[in-house]
Coordinates of C-alpha atoms in Angstrom, one line a residue:
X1 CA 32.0 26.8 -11.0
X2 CA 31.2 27.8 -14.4
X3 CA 27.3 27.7 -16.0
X4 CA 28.1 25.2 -18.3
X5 CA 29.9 22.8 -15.6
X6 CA 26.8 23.5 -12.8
X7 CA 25.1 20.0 -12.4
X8 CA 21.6 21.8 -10.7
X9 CA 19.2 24.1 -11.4
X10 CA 20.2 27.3 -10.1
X11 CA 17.9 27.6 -7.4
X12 CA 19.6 24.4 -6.2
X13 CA 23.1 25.4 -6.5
X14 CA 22.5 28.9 -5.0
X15 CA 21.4 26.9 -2.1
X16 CA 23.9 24.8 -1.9
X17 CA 27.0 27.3 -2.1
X18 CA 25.2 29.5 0.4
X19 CA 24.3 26.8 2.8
X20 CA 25.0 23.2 2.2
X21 CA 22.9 20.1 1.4
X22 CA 19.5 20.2 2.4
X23 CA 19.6 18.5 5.8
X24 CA 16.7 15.8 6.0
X25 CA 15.6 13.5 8.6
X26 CA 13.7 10.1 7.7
X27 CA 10.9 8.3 9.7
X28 CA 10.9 4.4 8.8
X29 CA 13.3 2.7 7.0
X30 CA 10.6 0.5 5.5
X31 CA 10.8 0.1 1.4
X32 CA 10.3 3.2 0.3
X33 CA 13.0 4.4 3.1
X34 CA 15.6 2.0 2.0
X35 CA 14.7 3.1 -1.6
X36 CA 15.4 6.3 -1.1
X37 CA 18.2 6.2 1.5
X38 CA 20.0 3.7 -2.0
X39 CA 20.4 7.5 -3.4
X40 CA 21.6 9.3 -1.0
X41 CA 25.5 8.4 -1.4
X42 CA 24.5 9.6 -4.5
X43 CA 23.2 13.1 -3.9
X44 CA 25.7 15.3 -2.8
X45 CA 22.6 17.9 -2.4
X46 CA 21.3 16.0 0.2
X47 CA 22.3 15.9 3.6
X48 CA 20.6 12.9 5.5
X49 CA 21.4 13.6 9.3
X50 CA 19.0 11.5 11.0
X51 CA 17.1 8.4 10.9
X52 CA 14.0 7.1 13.1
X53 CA 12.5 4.1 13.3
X54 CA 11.2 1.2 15.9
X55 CA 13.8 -0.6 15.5
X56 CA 17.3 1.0 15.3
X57 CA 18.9 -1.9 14.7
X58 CA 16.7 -2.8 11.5
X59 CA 17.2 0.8 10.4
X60 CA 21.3 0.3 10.1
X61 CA 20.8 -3.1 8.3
X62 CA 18.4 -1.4 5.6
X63 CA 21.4 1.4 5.4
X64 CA 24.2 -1.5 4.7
X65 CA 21.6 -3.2 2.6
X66 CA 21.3 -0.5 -0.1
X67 CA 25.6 0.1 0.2
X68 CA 25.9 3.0 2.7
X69 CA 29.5 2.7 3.8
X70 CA 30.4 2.3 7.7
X71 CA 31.7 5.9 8.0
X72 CA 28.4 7.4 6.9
X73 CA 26.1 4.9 9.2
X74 CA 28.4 6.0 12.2
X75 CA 27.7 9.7 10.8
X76 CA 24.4 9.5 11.2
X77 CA 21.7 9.7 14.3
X78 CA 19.6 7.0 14.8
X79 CA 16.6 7.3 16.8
X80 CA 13.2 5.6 17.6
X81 CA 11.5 8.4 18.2
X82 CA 9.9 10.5 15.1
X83 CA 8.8 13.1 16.9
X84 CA 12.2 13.8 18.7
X85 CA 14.1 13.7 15.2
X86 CA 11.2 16.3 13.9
X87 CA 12.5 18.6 17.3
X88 CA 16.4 18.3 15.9
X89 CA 18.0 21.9 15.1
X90 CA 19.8 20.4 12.1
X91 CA 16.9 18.8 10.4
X92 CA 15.3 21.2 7.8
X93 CA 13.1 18.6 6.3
X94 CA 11.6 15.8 7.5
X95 CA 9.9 12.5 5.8
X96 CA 7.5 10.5 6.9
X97 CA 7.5 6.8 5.4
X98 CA 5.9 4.6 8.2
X99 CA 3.0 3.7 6.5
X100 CA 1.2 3.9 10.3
X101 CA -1.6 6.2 9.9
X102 CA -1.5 7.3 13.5
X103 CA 2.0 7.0 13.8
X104 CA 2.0 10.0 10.6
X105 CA -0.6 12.0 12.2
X106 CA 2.3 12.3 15.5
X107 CA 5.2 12.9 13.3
X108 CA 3.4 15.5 10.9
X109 CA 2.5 17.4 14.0
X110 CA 5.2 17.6 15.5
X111 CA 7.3 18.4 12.4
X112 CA 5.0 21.1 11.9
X113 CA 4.9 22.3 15.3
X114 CA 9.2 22.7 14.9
X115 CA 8.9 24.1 12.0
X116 CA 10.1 21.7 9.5
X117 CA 8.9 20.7 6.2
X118 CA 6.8 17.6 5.5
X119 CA 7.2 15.1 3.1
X120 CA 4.3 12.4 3.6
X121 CA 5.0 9.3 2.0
X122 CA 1.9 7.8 4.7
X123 CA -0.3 8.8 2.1
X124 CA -2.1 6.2 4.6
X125 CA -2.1 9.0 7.0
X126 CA -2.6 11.8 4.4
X127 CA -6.0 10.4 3.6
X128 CA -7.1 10.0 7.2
X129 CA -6.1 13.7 7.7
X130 CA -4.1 15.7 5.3
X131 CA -6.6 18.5 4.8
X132 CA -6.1 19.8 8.1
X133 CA -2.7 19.1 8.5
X134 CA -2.1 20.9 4.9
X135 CA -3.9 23.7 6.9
X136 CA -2.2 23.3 9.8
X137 CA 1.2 23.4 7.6
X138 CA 0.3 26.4 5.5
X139 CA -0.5 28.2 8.4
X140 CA 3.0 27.5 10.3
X141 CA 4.4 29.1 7.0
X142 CA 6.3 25.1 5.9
X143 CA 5.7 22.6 3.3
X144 CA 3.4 20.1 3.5
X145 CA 4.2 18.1 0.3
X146 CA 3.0 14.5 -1.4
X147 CA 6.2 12.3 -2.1
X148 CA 7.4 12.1 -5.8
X149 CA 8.6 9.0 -7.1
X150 CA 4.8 7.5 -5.8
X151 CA 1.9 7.5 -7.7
X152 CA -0.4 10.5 -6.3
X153 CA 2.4 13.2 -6.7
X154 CA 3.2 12.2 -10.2
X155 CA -0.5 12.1 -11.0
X156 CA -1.1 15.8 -9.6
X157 CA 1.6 16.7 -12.1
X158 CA 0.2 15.2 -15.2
X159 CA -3.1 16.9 -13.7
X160 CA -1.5 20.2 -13.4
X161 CA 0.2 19.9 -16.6
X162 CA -3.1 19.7 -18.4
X163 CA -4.3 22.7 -16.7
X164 CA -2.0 24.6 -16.9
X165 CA -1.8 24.3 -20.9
X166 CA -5.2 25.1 -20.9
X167 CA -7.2 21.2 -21.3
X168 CA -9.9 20.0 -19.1
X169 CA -8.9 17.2 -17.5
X170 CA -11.2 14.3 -17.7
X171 CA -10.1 11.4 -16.1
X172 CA -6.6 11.3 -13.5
X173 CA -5.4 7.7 -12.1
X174 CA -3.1 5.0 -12.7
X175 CA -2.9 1.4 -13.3
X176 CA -3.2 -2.1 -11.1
X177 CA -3.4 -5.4 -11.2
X178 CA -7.3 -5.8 -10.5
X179 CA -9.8 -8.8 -10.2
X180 CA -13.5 -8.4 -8.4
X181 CA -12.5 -11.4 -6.1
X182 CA -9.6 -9.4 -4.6
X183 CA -11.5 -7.9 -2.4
X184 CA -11.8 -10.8 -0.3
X185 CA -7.7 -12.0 -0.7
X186 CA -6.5 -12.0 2.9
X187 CA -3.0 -12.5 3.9
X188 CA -3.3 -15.8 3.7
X189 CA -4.4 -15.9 0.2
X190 CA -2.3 -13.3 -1.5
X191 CA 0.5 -15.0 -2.7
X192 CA -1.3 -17.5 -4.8
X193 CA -2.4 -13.7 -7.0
X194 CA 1.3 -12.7 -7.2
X195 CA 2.5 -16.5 -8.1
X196 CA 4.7 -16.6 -5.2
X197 CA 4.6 -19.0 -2.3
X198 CA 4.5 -18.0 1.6
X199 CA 8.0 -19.4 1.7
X200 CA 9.6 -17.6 -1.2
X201 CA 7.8 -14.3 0.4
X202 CA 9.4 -15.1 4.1
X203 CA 13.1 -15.6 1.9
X204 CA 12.2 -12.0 0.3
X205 CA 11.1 -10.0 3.1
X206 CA 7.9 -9.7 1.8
X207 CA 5.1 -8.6 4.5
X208 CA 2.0 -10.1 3.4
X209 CA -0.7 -7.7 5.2
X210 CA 1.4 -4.9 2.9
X211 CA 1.1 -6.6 -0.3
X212 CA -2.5 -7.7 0.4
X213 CA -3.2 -3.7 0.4
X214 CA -2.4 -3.2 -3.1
X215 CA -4.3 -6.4 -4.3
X216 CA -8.0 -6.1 -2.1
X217 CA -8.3 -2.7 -3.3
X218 CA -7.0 -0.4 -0.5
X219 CA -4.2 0.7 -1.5
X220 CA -5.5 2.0 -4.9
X221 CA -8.6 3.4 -3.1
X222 CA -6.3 5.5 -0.7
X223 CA -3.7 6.7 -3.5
X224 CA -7.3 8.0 -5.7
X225 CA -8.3 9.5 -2.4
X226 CA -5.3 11.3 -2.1
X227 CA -5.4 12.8 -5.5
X228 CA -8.8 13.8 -5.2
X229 CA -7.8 15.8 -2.7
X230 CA -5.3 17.0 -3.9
X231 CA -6.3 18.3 -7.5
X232 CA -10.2 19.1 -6.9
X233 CA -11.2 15.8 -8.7
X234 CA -14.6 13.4 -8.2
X235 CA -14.7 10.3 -7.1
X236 CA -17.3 7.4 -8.2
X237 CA -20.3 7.8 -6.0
X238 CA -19.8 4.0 -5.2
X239 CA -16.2 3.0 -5.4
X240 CA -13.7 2.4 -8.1
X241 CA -14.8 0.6 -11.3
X242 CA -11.1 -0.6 -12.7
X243 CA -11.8 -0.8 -15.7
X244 CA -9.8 -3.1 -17.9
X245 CA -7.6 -0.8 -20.2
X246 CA -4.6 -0.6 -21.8
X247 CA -2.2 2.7 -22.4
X248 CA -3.3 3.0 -25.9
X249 CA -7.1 2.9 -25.2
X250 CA -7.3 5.5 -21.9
X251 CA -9.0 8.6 -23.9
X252 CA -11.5 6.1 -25.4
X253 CA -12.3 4.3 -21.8
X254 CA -12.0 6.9 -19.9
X255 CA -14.8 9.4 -21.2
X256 CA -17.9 10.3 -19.7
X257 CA -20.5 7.8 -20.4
X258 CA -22.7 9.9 -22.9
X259 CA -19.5 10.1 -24.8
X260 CA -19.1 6.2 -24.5
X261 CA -16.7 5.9 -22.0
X262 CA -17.3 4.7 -18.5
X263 CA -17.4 7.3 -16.3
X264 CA -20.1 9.2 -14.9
X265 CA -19.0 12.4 -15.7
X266 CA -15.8 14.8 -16.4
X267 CA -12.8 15.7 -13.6
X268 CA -13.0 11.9 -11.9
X269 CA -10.1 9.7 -10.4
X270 CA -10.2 6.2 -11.5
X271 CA -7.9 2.9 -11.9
X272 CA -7.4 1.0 -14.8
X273 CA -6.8 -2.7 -14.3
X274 CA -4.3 -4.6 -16.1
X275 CA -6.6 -7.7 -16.4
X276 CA -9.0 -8.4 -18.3
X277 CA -12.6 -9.7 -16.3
X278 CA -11.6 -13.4 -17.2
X279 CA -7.8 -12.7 -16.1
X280 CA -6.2 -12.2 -19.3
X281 CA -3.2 -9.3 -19.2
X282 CA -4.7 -6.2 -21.2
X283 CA -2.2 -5.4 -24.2
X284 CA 0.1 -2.8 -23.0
X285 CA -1.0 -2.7 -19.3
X286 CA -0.4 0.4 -17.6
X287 CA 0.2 -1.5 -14.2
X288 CA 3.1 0.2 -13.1
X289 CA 2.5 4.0 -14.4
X290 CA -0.2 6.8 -14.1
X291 CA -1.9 8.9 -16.5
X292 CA -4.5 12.4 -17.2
X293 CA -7.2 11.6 -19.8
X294 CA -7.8 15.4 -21.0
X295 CA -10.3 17.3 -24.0
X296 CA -9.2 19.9 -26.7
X297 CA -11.1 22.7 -25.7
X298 CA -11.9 23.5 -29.6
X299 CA -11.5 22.2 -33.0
X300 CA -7.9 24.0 -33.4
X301 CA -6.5 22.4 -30.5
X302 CA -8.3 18.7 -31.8
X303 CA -6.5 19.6 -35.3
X304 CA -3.6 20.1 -33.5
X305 CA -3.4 16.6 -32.0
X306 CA -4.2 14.6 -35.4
X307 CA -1.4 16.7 -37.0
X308 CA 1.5 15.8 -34.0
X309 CA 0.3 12.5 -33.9
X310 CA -1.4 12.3 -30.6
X311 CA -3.7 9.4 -30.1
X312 CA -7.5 10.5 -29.6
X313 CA -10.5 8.6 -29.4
X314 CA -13.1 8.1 -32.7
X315 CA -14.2 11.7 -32.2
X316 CA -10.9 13.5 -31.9
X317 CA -11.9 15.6 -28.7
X318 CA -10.1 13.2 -25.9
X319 CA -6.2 12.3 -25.2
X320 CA -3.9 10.9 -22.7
X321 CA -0.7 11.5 -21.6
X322 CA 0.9 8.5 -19.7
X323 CA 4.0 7.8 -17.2
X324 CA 4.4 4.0 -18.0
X325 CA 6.4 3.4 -14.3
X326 CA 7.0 5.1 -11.4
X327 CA 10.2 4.4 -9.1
X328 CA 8.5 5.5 -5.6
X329 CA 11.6 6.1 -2.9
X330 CA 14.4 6.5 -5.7
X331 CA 12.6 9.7 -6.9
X332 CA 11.9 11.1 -3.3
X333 CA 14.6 13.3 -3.5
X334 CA 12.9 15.8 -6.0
X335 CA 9.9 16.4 -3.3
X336 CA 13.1 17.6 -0.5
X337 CA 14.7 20.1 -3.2
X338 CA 11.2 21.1 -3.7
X339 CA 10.1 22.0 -0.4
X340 CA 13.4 23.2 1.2
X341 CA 14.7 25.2 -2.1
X342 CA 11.8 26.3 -3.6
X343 CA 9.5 26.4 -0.6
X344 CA 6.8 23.7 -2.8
X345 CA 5.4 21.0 -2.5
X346 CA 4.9 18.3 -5.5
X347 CA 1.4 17.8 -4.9
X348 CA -0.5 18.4 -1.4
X349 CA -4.3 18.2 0.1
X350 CA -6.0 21.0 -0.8
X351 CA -10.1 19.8 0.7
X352 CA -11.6 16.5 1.7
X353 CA -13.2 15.3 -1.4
X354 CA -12.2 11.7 -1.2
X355 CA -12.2 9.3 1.6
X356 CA -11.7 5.8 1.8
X357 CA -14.3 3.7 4.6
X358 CA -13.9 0.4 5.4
X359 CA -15.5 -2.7 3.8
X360 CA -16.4 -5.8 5.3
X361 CA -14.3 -8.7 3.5
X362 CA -16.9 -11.4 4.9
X363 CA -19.7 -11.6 7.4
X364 CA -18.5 -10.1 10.7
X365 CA -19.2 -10.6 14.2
X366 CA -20.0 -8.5 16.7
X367 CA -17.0 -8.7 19.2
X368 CA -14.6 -9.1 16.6
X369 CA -11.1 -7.4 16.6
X370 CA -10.7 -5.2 12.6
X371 CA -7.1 -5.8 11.6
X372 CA -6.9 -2.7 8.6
X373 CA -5.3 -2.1 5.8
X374 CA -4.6 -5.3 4.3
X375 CA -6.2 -7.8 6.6
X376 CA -8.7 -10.6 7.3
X377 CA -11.6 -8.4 8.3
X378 CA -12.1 -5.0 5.9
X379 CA -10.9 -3.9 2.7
X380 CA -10.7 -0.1 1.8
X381 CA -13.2 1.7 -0.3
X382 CA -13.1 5.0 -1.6
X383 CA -16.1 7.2 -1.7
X384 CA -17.3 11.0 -1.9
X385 CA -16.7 12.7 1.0
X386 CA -20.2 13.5 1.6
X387 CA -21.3 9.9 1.6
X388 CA -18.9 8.9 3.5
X389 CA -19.9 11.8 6.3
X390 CA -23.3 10.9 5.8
X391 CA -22.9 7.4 7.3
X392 CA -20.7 8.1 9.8
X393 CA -18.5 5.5 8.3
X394 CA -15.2 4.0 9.6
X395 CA -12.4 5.6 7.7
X396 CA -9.5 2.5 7.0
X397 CA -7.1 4.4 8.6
X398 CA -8.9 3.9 11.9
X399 CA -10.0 0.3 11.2
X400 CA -7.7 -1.4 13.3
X401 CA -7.7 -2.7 16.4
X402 CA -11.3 -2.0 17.2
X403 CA -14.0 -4.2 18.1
X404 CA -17.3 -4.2 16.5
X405 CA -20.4 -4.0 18.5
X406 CA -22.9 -5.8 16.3
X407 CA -22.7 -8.3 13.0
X408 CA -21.7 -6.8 9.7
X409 CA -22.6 -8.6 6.5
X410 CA -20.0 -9.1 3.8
X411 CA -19.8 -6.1 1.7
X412 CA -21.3 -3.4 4.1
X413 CA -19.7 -0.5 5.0
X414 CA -18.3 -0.5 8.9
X415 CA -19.7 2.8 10.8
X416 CA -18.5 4.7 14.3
X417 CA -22.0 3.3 15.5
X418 CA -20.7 -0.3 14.8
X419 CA -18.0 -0.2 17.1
X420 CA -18.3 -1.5 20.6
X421 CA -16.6 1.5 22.6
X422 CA -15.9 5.3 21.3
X423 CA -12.2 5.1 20.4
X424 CA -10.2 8.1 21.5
X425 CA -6.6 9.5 21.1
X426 CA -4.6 11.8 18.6
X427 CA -5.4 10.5 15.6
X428 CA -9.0 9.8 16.3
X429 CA -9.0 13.7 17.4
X430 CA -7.3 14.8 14.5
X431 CA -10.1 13.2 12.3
X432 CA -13.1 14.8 13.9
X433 CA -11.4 18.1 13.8
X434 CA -10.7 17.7 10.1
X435 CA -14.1 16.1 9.6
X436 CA -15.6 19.2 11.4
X437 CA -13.6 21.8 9.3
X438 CA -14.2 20.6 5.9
X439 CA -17.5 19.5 6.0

């Protein structure tokens, strides 16, 4: 093959005349699953050997769903068990897209213990634990990688773009469809926010516990988590504000206060909302994409923006640079190349900076079951680390399926002392022992 015919980086190529696809195996066939398993007829550079999920059955649906032909299903294993396709001599690379915080801890671990790479997709998971499993990864000398194609990775990019051109970065985050009264939408309620009814949902496939995530607040406190994490950033000492803001406007929202911007300081995560307080759509909403709010360092580099036509706010210090969508499981296939080829990952934990503690949605009682992410009972907030340690709070990951030992009021923040018993198992373990390393 000639230079000028070669359709990958040479890396890539290298790689693949020497050994093949990169041979992958995939936990959870959910959304971002099916999304990505749509490209893999479509990547010859990828070798998908293996499939895990729950339900095998559902797994070879989402495969004819997306087009995979009959030869390739029959190909291909099918397993329920994550951790015994993580063991599997021909799987170099494994993702993890269940979404099941526990479930990730398991399959991250035992990936790691076989010495394959990680791709987490559970950012869920990642949140609840991915500065020790980073560690844990590092040490084992494999990848332990964020998932391009969803939001945190491609907002550790932007972040490490700005840095590495030499700008501070001020602000890091992305956009969401955000009212104050979400907090309280249930499953239940969420389909009168996304204009859809129950029964055109059910005809979809639409789970409503999932999609109640990204409206009360969770899911966007768990992605900022995970990029705090990831690139050294703050987080608001009291949850995110999501500021209404458009794409045009992020440099001249997203300052530090004392510049006249909203936030309390430089090197913060936060969400912009694509609604305005009264529910009117912001112009040019950045609902979909993510963005770094950075500052020339001098008056050369401000100079330099006006004259390439960057936008700035009134005082020509502060700039954005903006990915208007992101396409979640149909990019996932850069993170494998990534961690297989080049041994990196496309964004990954670094410290526990961020966590996200759970909220009550309403007045609680004591011997009442939490449901998590997405439920009737908590929402997810993100705060520092250190406040969160401080009050021994109840991480979202770990909010379900306990039962609280005394009344919560609507709006306080659940704590380990809450709960009627002391919960135990692996993923319970795994967050004391990262608790107790990286405090």
């Amino acid at each position: 093959m000639t230079a000028r015919s070669m359709p990958f980086p040479p890396s890539l190529q290298a790689r693949l005349d020497r050994d093949g696809p990169v041979r992958v195996g995939l936990v959870g066939a959910g959304k971002f699953g099916s999304m990505f398993l749509s490209q893999v007829p479509s990547s010859p550079h990828i070798g998908l050997v293996a499939i895990a999920d729950l339900d095998v059955e559902r797994a070879r649906g989402a495969c004819r769903a997306v087009g995979w032909e009959e030869e390739r299903i029959a190909a291909t294993a099918f397993l329920e068990d994550g951790a015994a396709l993580a063991a599997r001599d021909d799987v170099e690379v494994v993702i993890e897209a269940t979404g099941h915080p526990a479930a990730g801890i398991a399959h991250a671990r035992a990936a790691i213990a076989a010495g394959r790479h990680i791709v987490m997709v559970n950012v869920e998971a990642d949140v609840l634990a991915g500065p020790l499993l980073a560690a844990e990864a590092a040490e084992a000398g494999v990848v332990y990688s964020m998932a391009y194609g969803d939001q945190p990775a491609l907002v550790a990019e932007l972040v490490d773009w700005a840095r590495l051109t030499g700008f501070e970065v001020v602000a890091a985050g992305k956009g969401t469809k955000y009212l104050p009264a979400f907090h309280a939408s249930t499953p239940d309620t969420v389909w009168d926010h996304y204009g859809l009814t129950a029964q055109q949902a059910a005809r979809a496939g639409m789970n409503p516990q999932m999609f109640n995530s990204f409206l009360d607040g969770t899911k966007s406190s768990i992605e900022m988590a995970a990029i705090a994490n990831a690139c050294g950033l703050a987080c608001p000492g009291n949850g995110l504000g999501f500021p209404p803001c458009g794409a045009e406007d992020l440099q001249t929202v997203l300052r530090p206060r004392e510049a006249g911007g909203v936030l309390a300081g430089k090197g913060m995560v936060e969400v912009v909302s694509s609604l305005e307080r009264d529910g009117r759509e912001v112009e040019r909403a950045l609902r979909w994409g993510v963005y770094v709010v950075f500052e020339a360092p001098n008056d050369y580099a401000a100079a330099c923006f006006r004259q390439y036509g960057l936008k700035t706010d009134p005082t020509g210090r502060y700039a954005a640079l903006y990915r208007p969508y992101h396409l979640i499981g149909l990019e996932l296939g850069i993170s494998v190349v990534r961690a297989a080829v080049d041994g990196a990952a496309t964004g990954a934990t670094r410290d526990w900076t961020g966590d996200v503690v759970a909220v009550a949605k309403r007045d609680l009682s004591a011997g009442e079951t939490l449901d998590g992410e997405g439920g009737f009972t908590v929402w997810g907030k993100l705060v520092p680390s250190e406040r969160s340690r401080g009050l021994d709070a109840l991480p979202i990951g770990l909010a379900h399926g306990v039962r609280l030992g005394r009344d919560i009021p609507a709006g306080g923040t659940v704590t380990a002392g809450d709960l009627a018993e002391s919960p135990s198992g692996q993923a319970w373990d795994t967050r004391r022992a990262m608790v107790q390393r990286f405090s």
